[in-house]
Short mmCIF file of C-alpha atoms and ligand atoms in Angstrom, two decimals:
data_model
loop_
_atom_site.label_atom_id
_atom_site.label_comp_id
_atom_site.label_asym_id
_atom_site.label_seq_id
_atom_site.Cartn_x
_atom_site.Cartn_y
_atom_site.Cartn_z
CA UNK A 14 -34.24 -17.11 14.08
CA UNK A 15 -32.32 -19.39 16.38
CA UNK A 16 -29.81 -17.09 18.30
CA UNK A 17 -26.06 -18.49 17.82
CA UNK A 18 -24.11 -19.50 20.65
CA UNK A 19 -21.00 -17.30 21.44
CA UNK A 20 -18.07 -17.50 24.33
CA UNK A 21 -15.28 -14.72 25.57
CA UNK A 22 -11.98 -16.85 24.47
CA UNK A 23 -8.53 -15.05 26.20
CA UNK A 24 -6.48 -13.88 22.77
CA UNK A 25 -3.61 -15.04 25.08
CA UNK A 26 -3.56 -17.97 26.55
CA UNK A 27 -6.97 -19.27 25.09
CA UNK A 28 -8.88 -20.09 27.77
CA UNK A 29 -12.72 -20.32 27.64
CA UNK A 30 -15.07 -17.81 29.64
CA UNK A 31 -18.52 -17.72 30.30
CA UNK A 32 -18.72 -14.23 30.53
CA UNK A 33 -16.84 -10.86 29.67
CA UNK A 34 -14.93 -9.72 32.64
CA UNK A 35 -11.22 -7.66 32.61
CA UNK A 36 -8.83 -10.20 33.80
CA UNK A 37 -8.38 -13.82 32.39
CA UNK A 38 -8.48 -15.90 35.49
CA UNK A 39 -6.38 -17.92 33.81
CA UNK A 40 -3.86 -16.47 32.80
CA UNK A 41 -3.89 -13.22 34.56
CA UNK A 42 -3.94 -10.76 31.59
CA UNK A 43 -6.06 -7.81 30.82
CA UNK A 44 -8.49 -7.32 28.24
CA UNK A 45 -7.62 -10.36 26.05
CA UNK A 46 -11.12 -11.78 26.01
CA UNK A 47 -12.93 -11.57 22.70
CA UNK A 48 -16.09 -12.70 21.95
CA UNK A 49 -16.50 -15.74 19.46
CA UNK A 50 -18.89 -17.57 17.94
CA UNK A 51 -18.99 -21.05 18.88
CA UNK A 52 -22.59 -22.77 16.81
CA UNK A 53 -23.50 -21.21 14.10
CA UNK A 54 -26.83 -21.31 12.45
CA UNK A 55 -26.49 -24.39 10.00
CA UNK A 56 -26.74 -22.30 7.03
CA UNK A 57 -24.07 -20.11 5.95
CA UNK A 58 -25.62 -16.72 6.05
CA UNK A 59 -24.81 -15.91 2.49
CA UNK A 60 -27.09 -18.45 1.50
CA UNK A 61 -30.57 -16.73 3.26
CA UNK A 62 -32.60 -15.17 0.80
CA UNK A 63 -30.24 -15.83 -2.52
CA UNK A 64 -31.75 -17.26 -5.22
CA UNK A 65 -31.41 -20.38 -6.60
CA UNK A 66 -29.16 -19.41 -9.66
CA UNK A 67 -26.27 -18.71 -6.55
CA UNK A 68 -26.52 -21.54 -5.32
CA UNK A 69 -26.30 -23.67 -8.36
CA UNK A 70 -22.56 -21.60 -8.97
CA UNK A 71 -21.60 -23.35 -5.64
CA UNK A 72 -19.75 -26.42 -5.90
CA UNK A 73 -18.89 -29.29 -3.47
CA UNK A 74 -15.00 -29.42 -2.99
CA UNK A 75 -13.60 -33.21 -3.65
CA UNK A 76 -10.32 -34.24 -3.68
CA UNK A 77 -8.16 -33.61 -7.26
CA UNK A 78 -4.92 -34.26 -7.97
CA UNK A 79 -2.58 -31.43 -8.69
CA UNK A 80 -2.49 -32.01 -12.32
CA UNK A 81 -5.24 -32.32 -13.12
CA UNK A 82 -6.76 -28.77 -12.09
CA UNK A 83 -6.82 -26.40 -14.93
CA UNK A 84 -5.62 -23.14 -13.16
CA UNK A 85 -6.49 -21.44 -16.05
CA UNK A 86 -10.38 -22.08 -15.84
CA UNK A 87 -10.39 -19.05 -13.57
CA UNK A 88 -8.66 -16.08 -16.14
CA UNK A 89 -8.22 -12.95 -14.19
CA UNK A 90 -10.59 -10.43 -14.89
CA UNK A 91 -8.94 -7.33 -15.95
CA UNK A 92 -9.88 -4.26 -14.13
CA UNK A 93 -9.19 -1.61 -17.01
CA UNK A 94 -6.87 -0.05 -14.55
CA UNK A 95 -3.05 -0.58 -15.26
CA UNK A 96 -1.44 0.35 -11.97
CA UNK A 97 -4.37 -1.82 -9.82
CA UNK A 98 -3.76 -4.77 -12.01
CA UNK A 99 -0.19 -4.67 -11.98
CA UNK A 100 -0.20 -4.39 -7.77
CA UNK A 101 -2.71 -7.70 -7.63
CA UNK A 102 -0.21 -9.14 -10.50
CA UNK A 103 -2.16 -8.61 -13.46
CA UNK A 104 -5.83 -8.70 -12.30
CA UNK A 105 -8.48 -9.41 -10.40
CA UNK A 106 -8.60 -13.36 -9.45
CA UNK A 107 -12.26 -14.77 -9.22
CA UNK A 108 -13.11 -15.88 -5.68
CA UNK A 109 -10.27 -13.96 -4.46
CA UNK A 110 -10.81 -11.45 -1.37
CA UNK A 111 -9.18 -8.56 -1.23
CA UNK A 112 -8.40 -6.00 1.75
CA UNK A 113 -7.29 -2.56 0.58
CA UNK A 114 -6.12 -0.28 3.81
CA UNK A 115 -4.88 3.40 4.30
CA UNK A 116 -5.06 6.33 6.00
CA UNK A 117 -8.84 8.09 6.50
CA UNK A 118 -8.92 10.26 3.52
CA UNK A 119 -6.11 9.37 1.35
CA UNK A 120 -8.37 8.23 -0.90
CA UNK A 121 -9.36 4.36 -0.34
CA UNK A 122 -13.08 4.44 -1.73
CA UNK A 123 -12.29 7.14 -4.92
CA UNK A 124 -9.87 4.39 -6.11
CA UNK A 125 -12.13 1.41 -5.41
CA UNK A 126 -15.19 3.18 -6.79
CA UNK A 127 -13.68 4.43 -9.81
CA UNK A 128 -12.11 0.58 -10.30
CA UNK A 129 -15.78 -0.32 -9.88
CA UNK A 130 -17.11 2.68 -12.26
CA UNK A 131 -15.18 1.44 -15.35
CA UNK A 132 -15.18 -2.20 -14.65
CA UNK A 133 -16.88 -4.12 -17.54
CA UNK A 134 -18.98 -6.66 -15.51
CA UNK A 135 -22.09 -6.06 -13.42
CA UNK A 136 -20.16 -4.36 -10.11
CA UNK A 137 -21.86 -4.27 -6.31
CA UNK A 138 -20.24 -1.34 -4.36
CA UNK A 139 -21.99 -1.54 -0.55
CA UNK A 140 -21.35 1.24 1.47
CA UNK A 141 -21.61 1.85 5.26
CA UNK A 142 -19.94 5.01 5.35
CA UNK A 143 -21.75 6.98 2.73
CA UNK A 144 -24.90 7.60 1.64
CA UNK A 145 -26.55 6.73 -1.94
CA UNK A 146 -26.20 10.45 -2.91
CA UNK A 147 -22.45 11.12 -1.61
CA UNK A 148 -21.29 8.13 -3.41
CA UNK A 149 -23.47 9.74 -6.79
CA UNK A 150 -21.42 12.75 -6.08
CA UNK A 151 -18.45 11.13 -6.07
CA UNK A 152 -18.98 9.27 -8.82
CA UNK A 153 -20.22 12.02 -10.97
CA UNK A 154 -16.93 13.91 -10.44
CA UNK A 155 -14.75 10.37 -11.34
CA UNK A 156 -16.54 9.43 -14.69
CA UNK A 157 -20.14 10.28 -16.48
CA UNK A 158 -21.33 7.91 -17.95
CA UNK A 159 -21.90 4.62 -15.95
CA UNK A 160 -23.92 1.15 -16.81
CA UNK A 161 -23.57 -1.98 -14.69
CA UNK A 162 -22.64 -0.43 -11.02
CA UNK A 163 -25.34 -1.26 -8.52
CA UNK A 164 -24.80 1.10 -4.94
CA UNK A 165 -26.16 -0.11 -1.61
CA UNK A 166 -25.89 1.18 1.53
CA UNK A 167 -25.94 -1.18 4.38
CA UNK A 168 -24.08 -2.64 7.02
CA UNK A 169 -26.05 -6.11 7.79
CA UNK A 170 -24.40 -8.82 6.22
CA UNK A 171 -27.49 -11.00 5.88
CA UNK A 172 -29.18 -8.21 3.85
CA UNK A 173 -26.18 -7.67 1.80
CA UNK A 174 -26.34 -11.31 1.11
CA UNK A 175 -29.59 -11.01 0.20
CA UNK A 176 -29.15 -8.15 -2.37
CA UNK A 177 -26.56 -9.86 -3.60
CA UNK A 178 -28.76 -12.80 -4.56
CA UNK A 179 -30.69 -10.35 -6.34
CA UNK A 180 -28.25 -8.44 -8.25
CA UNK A 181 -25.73 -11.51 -8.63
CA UNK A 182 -22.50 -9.05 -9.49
CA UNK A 183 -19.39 -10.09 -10.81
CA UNK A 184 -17.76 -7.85 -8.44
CA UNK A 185 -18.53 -7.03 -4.60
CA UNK A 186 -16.84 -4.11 -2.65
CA UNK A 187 -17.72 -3.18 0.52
CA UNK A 188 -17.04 -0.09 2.04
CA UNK A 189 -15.69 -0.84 5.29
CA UNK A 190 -15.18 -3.91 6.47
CA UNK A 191 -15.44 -2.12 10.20
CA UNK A 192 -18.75 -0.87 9.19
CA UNK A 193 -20.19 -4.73 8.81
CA UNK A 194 -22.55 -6.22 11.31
CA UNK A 195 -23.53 -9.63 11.22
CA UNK A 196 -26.94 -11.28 13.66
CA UNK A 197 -25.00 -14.11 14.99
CA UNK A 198 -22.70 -11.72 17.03
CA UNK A 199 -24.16 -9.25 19.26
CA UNK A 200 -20.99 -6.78 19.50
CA UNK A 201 -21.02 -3.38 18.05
CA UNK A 202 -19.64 -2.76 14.65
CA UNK A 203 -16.15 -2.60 14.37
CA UNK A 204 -15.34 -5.00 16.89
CA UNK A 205 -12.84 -7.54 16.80
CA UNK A 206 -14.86 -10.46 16.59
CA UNK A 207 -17.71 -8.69 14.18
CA UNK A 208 -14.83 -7.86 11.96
CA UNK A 209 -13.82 -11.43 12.33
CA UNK A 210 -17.23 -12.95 11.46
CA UNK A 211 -18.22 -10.60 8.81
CA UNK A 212 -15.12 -11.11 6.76
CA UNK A 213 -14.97 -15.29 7.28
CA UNK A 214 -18.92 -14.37 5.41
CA UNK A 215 -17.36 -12.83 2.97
CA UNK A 216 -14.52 -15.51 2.45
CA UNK A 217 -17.33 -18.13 2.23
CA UNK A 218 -19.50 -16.06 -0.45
CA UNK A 219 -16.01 -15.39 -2.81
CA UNK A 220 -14.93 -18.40 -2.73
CA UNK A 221 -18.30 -20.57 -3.45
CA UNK A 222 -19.59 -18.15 -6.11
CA UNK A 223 -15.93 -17.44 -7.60
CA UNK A 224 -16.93 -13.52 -7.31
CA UNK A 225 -13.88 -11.20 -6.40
CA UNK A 226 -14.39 -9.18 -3.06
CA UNK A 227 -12.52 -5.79 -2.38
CA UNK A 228 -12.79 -4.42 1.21
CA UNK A 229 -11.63 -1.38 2.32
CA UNK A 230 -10.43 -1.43 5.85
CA UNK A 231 -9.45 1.28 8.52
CA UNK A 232 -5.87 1.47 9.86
CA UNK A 233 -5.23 2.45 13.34
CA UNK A 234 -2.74 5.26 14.87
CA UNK A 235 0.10 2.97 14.01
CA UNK A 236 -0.45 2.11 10.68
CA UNK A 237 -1.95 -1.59 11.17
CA UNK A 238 -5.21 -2.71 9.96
CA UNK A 239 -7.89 -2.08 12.52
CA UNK A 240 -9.14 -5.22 13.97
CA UNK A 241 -7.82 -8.56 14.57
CA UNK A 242 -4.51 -9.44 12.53
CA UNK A 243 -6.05 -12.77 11.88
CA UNK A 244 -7.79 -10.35 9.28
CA UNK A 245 -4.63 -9.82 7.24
CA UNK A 246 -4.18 -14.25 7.11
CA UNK A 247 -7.73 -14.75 6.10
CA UNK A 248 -7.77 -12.58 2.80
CA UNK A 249 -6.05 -13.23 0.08
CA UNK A 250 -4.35 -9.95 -0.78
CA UNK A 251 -3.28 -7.26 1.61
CA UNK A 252 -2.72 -3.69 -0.43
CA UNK A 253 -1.72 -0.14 1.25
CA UNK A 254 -3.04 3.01 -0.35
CA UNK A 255 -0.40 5.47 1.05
CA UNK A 256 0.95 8.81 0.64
CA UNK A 257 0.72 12.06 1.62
CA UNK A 258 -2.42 13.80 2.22
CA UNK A 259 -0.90 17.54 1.44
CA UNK A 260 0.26 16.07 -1.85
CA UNK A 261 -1.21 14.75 -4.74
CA UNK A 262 0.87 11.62 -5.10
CA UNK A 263 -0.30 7.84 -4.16
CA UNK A 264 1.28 5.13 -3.97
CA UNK A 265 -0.65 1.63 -4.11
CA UNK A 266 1.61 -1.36 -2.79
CA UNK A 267 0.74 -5.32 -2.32
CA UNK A 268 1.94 -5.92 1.45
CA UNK A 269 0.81 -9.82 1.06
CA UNK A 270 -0.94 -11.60 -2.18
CA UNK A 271 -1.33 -14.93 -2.70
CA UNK A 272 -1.61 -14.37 -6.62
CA UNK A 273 1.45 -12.61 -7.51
CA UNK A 274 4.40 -10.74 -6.80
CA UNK A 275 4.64 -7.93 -3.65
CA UNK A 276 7.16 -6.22 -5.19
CA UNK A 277 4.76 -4.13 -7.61
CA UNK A 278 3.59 -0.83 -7.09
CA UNK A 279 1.01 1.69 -8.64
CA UNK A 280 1.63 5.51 -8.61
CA UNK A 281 -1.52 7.42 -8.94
CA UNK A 282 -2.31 11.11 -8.85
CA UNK A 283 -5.37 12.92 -7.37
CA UNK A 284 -6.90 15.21 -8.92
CA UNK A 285 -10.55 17.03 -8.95
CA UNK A 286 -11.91 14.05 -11.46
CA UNK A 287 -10.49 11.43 -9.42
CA UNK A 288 -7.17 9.35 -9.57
CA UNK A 289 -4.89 9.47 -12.70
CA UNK A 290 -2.79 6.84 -13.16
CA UNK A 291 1.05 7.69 -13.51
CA UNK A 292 2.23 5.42 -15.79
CA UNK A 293 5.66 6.97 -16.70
CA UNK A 294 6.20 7.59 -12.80
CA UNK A 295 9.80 9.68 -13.43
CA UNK A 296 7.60 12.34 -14.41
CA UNK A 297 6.93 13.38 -10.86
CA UNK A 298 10.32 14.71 -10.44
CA UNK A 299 10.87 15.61 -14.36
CA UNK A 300 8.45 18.54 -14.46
CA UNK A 301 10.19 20.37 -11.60
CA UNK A 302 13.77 19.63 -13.50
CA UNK A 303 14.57 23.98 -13.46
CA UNK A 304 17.56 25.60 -11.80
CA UNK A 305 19.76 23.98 -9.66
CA UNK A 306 19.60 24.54 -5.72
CA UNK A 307 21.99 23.71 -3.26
CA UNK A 308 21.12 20.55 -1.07
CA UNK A 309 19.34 19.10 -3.57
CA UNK A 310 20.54 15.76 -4.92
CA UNK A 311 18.30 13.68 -7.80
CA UNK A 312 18.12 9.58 -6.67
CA UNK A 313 17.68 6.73 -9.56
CA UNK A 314 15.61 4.53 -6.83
CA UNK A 315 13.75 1.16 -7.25
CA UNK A 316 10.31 0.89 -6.54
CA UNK A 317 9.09 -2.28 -6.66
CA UNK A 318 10.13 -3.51 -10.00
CA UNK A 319 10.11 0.15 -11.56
CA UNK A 320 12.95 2.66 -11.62
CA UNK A 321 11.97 6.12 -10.00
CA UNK A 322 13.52 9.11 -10.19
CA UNK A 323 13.30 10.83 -6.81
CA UNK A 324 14.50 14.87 -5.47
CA UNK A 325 16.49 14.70 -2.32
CA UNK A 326 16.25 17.77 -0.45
CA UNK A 327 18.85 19.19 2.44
CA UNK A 328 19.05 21.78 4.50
CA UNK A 329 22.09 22.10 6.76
CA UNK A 330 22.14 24.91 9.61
CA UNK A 331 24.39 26.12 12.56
CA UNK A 332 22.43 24.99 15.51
CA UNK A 333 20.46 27.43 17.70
CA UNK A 334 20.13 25.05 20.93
CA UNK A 335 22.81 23.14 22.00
CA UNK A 336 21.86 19.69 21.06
CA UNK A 337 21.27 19.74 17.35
CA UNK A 338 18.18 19.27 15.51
CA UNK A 339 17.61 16.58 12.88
CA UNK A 340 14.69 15.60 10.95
CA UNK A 341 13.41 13.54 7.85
CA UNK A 342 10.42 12.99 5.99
CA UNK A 343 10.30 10.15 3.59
CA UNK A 344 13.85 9.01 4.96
CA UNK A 345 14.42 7.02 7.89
CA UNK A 346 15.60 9.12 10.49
CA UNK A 347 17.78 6.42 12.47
CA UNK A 348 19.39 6.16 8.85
CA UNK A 349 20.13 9.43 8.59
CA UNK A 350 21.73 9.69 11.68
CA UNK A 351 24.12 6.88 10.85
CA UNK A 352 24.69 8.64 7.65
CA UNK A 353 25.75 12.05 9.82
CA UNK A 354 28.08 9.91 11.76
CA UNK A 355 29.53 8.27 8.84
CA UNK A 356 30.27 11.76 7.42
CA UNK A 357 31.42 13.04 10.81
CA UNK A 358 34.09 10.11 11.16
CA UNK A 359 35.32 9.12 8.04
CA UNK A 360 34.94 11.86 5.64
CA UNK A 361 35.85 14.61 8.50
CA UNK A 362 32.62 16.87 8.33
CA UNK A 363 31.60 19.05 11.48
CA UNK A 364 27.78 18.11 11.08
CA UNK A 365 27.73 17.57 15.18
CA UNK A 366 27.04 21.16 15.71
CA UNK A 367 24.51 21.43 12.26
CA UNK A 368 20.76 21.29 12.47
CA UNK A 369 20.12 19.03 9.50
CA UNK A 370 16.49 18.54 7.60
CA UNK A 371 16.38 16.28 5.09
CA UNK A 372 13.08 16.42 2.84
CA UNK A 373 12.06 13.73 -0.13
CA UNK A 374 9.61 15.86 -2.71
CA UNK A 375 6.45 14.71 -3.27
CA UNK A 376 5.49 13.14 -0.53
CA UNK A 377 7.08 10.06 -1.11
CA UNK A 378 8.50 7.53 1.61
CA UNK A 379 11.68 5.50 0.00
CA UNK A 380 12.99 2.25 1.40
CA UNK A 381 15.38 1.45 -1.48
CA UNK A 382 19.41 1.53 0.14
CA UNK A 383 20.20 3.16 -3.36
CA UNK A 384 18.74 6.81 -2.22
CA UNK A 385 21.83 7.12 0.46
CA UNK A 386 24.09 8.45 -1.89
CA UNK A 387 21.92 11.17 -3.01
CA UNK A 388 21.21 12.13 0.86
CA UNK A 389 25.26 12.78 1.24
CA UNK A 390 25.07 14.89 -1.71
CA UNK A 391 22.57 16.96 -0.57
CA UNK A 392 23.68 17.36 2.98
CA UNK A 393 27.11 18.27 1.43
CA UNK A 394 26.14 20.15 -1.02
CA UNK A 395 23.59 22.42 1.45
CA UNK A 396 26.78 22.45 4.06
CA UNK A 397 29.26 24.05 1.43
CA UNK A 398 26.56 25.92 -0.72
CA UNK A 399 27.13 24.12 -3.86
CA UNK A 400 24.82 23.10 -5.90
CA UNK A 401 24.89 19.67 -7.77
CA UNK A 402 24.07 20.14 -11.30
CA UNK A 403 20.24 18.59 -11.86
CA UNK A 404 21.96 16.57 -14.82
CA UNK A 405 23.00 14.22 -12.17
CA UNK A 406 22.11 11.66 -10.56
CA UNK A 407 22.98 9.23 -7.53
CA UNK A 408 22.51 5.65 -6.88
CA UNK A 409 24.16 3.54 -4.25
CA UNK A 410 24.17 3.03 -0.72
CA UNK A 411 26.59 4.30 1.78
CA UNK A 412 28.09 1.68 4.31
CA UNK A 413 29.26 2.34 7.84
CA UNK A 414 32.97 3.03 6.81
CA UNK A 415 32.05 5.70 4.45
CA UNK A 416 32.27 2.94 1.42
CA UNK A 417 30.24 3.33 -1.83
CA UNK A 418 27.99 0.10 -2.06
CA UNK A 419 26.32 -1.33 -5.19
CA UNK A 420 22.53 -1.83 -5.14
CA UNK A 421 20.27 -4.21 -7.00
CA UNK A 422 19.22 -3.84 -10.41
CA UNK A 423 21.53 -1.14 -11.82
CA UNK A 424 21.00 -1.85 -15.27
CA UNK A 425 17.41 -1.26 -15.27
CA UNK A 426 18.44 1.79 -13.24
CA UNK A 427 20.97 2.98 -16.03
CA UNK A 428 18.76 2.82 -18.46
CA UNK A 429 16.16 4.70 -16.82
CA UNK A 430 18.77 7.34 -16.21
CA UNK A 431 19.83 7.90 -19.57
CA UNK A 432 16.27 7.61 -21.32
CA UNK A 433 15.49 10.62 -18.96
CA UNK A 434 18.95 12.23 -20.63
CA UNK A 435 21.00 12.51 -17.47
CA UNK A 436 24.27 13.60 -18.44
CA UNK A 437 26.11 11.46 -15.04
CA UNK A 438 25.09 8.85 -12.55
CA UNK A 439 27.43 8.12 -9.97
CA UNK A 440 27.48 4.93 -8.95
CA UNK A 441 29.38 2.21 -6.65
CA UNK A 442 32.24 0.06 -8.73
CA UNK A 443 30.87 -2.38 -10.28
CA UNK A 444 32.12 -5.40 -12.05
CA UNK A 445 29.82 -5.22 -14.98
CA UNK A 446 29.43 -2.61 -17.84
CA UNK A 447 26.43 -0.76 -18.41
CA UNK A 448 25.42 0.14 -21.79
CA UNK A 449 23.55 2.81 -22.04
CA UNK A 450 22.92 6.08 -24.67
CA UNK A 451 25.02 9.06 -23.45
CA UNK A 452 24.91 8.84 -19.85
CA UNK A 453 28.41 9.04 -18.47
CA UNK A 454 28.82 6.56 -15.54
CA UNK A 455 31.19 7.18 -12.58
CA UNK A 456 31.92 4.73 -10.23
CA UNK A 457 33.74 5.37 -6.69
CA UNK A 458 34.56 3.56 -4.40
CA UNK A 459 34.67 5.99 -1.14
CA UNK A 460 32.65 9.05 -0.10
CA UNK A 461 36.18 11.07 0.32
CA UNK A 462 36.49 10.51 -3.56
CA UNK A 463 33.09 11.58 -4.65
CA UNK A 464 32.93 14.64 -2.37
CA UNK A 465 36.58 15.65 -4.24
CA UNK A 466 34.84 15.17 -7.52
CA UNK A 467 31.74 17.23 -6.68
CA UNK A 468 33.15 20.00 -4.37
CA UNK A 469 36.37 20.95 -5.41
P1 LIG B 511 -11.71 9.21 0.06
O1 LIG B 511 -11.73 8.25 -1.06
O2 LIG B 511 -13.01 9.61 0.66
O3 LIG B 511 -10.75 8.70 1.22
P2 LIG B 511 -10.89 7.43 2.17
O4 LIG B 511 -12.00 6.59 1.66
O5 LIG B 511 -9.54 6.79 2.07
O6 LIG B 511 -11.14 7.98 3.53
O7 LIG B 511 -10.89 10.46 -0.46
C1 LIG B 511 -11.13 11.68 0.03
C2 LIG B 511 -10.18 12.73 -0.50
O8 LIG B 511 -9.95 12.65 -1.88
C3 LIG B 511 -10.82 14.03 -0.21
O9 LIG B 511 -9.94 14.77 0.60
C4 LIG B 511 -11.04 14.67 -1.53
C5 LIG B 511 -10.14 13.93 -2.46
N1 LIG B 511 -10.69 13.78 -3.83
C6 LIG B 511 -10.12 14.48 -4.86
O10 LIG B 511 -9.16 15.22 -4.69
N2 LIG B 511 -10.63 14.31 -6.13
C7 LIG B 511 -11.69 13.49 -6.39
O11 LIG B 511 -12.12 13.38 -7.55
C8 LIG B 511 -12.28 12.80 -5.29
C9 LIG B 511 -13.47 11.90 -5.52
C10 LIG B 511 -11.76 12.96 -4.04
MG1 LIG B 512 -13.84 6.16 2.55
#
């Protein structure tokens, strides 16, 4: 096999070296080269070893006009799972590559292999992580009986090519993309020019054989994909598997996809057989609708296009140490440090010399604006000792000068509220009127007026 040509390019100012070294001579920084292929072999690798009925599947691009292409030659295939085909907008796409990224353990290849256990096509799931038997495991504990799910462990591309000519799935997932090694790069595994090469492959593959491709890719410390971030522009669809490991909840988001809307999101739940999709997602919180506590405020949030009912927990203290202590998880801490100060000036509260902890159940990190108001009820309502009955509800956000601000989509919100038989939401004024069944809606317009309606 003819060996293929590669160069060190500098990631920063471009500039060609021979060689690896530390420094770019040219433009002085550090450890910016990166190896890169420069002639390939003139076959695409994919090709080696496939049969002939592959190749005939490939076609030679020519120049259409817009309307004449019939977008719906290529009908999505539908993956049998709900929340995954809502997130890639309501299914798989053929010749569409997907990258699907999370935290080590949270539970990237149970989803993908149980999507690929009850697909009903002929599905490829390459691993590089596990062995034949772990994934057999694994899959016994998801779902029993299996047909059309071939398993291969390997991490060569041109082998996986080859199998793949063999096989010829309707669905490929590889398990990891940092796992991948292609010949015409000599860098380990993992690397940012193997990850590079490996997935441009792959690219090449889905798109000439219309076959969907899932990938499951590591993050790094900070949350980004490992590898280069040209990664996240090649594919086609970017999703996050997050949540928290110590609880069972996940949450499946679309960060980019070319084929639908980012907005979506699937809940799942993990349990000993695998993930169970939470369709009705308000039924996290509803189950552990007892008593009321005091500090805890309920939120009528937005995620994605769905309304979610989420627990807002407080706990305010006298501080121990002189500077006082606060903390969040699942709430933005620099936003709940604004809201402190927003209490502390306009609505008169002593929270400067309070440790405050602010806690959203299950696990859950919320963007949506709307989950403010429920965080002043609970700090209030831990500070005084009052509890806030669990018939009600919050949803607005709270501006710098203590003002009660309307959020986005409160109808869908109200009638989430009162299908889950809320008795009130309190909301920000609003110029329209909600119709809903037996939900009582309260509108003000300042945080002085709501915490005289709650607390006194
Ligand atoms: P895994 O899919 O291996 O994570 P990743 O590929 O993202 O690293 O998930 C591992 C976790 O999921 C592990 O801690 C055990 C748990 N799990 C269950 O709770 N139930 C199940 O049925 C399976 C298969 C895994
Ligand atoms: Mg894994």
């Amino acid at each position: 096999m003819a060996k293929t040509k590669t160069t060190w390019f500098c990631q920063n100012c471009g500039a060609q070296h021979a060689k690896w070294q530390g420094q770019c001579s040219s433009c002085k920084e550090w450890n910016t080269l990166v190896e890169e292929v420069v002639q390939k072999q003139d076959k695409a690798s994919w090709d080696q070893g496939s049969k002939e009925s592959t190749l005939s599947r490939k076609r030679t691009p020519t120049p259409q006009l817009i309307s004449q292409i019939d977008a719906r030659e290529n009908p999505r295939l539908d993956t049998t799972n709900t929340e995954f085909n809502r997130v890639l907008g309501g299914g798989l796409v053929p010749g569409s590559v997907s990258l699907l990224g999370g935290e080590p353990g949270i539970g990237k290849s149970t989803l993908l292999l149980q999507v690929c256990l009850n697909l009903p096509f002929k599905t490829l799931y390459v691993s590089g992580e596990e062995s034949a038997q772990q994934i057999k495991m694994r899959a016994d504990r998801i779902k029993k009986e299996v047909k059309d799910c071939y398993i291969l462990t390997e991490t060569k591309t041109q082998n996986i090519f080859r199998q793949i000519g063999e096989v010829e799935p309707d669905v490929v997932i590889i398990d990891s993309i940092q796992t991948l090694q292609t010949d015409h790069i000599e860098s380990s595994p993992g690397s940012v020019s193997q990850i590079r090469e490996c997935t441009s492959e792959l690219i090449k593959f889905a798109k000439e054989t219309a076959t969907p491709v899932l990938l499951i890719g590591h993050i790094t410390k900070d949350g980004h994909i490992a590898g280069p971030k040209i990664l996240e522009h090649m594919v086609d669809t970017v999703l996050q598997f997050e949540g928290d490991r110590n609880h069972t909840y996940r949450i499946l988001r679309a960060l980019k996809n070319r084929f639908g809307s980012t907005h979506e999101i699937g809940i799942y739940e993990m349990l000993g057989h695998g993930l169970r999709e939470v369709v009705n997602p308000s039924e996290i919180l509803i189950s552990q609708r007892g008593n009321p506590l005091s500090g805890t405020a309920i939120a009528a949030t937005m995620e994605g296009m769905r309304p979610l009912m989420i627990e807002v927990q407080a706990l305010v203290s006298t501080a121990v140490y002189g500077t006082p202590q606060r903390s969040a998880t699942g709430y933005n801490l620099k936003r709940l440090n604004m809201i402190l100060a927003v209490l502390e000036k306009r609505a008169g509260f002593k929270l400067g010399q309070k440790d405050v902890f602010l806690n959203i159940t299950g696990g859950i990190t919320v963007d949506d604006p709307a989950i403010d108001l429920a965080v002043v009820a609970a700090i209030l309502s831990s500070n005084f000792d009052l509890e806030i009955s669990s018939q009600h509800c919050f949803s607005a956000e709270v501006g710098l000068g203590g003002e009660i601000r309307p959020v986005s989509r409160m109808e869908q919100r109200v009638n989430e509220v009162s299908k889950l038989g809320f008795e009130k939401i309190f909301i920000a004024p609003a110029s329209q009127n909600f119709k809903n069944k037996g939900t009582e809606i309260l509108a003000f317009s300042k945080i002085e007026e709501l915490v005289k309606y709650l607390f006194s």
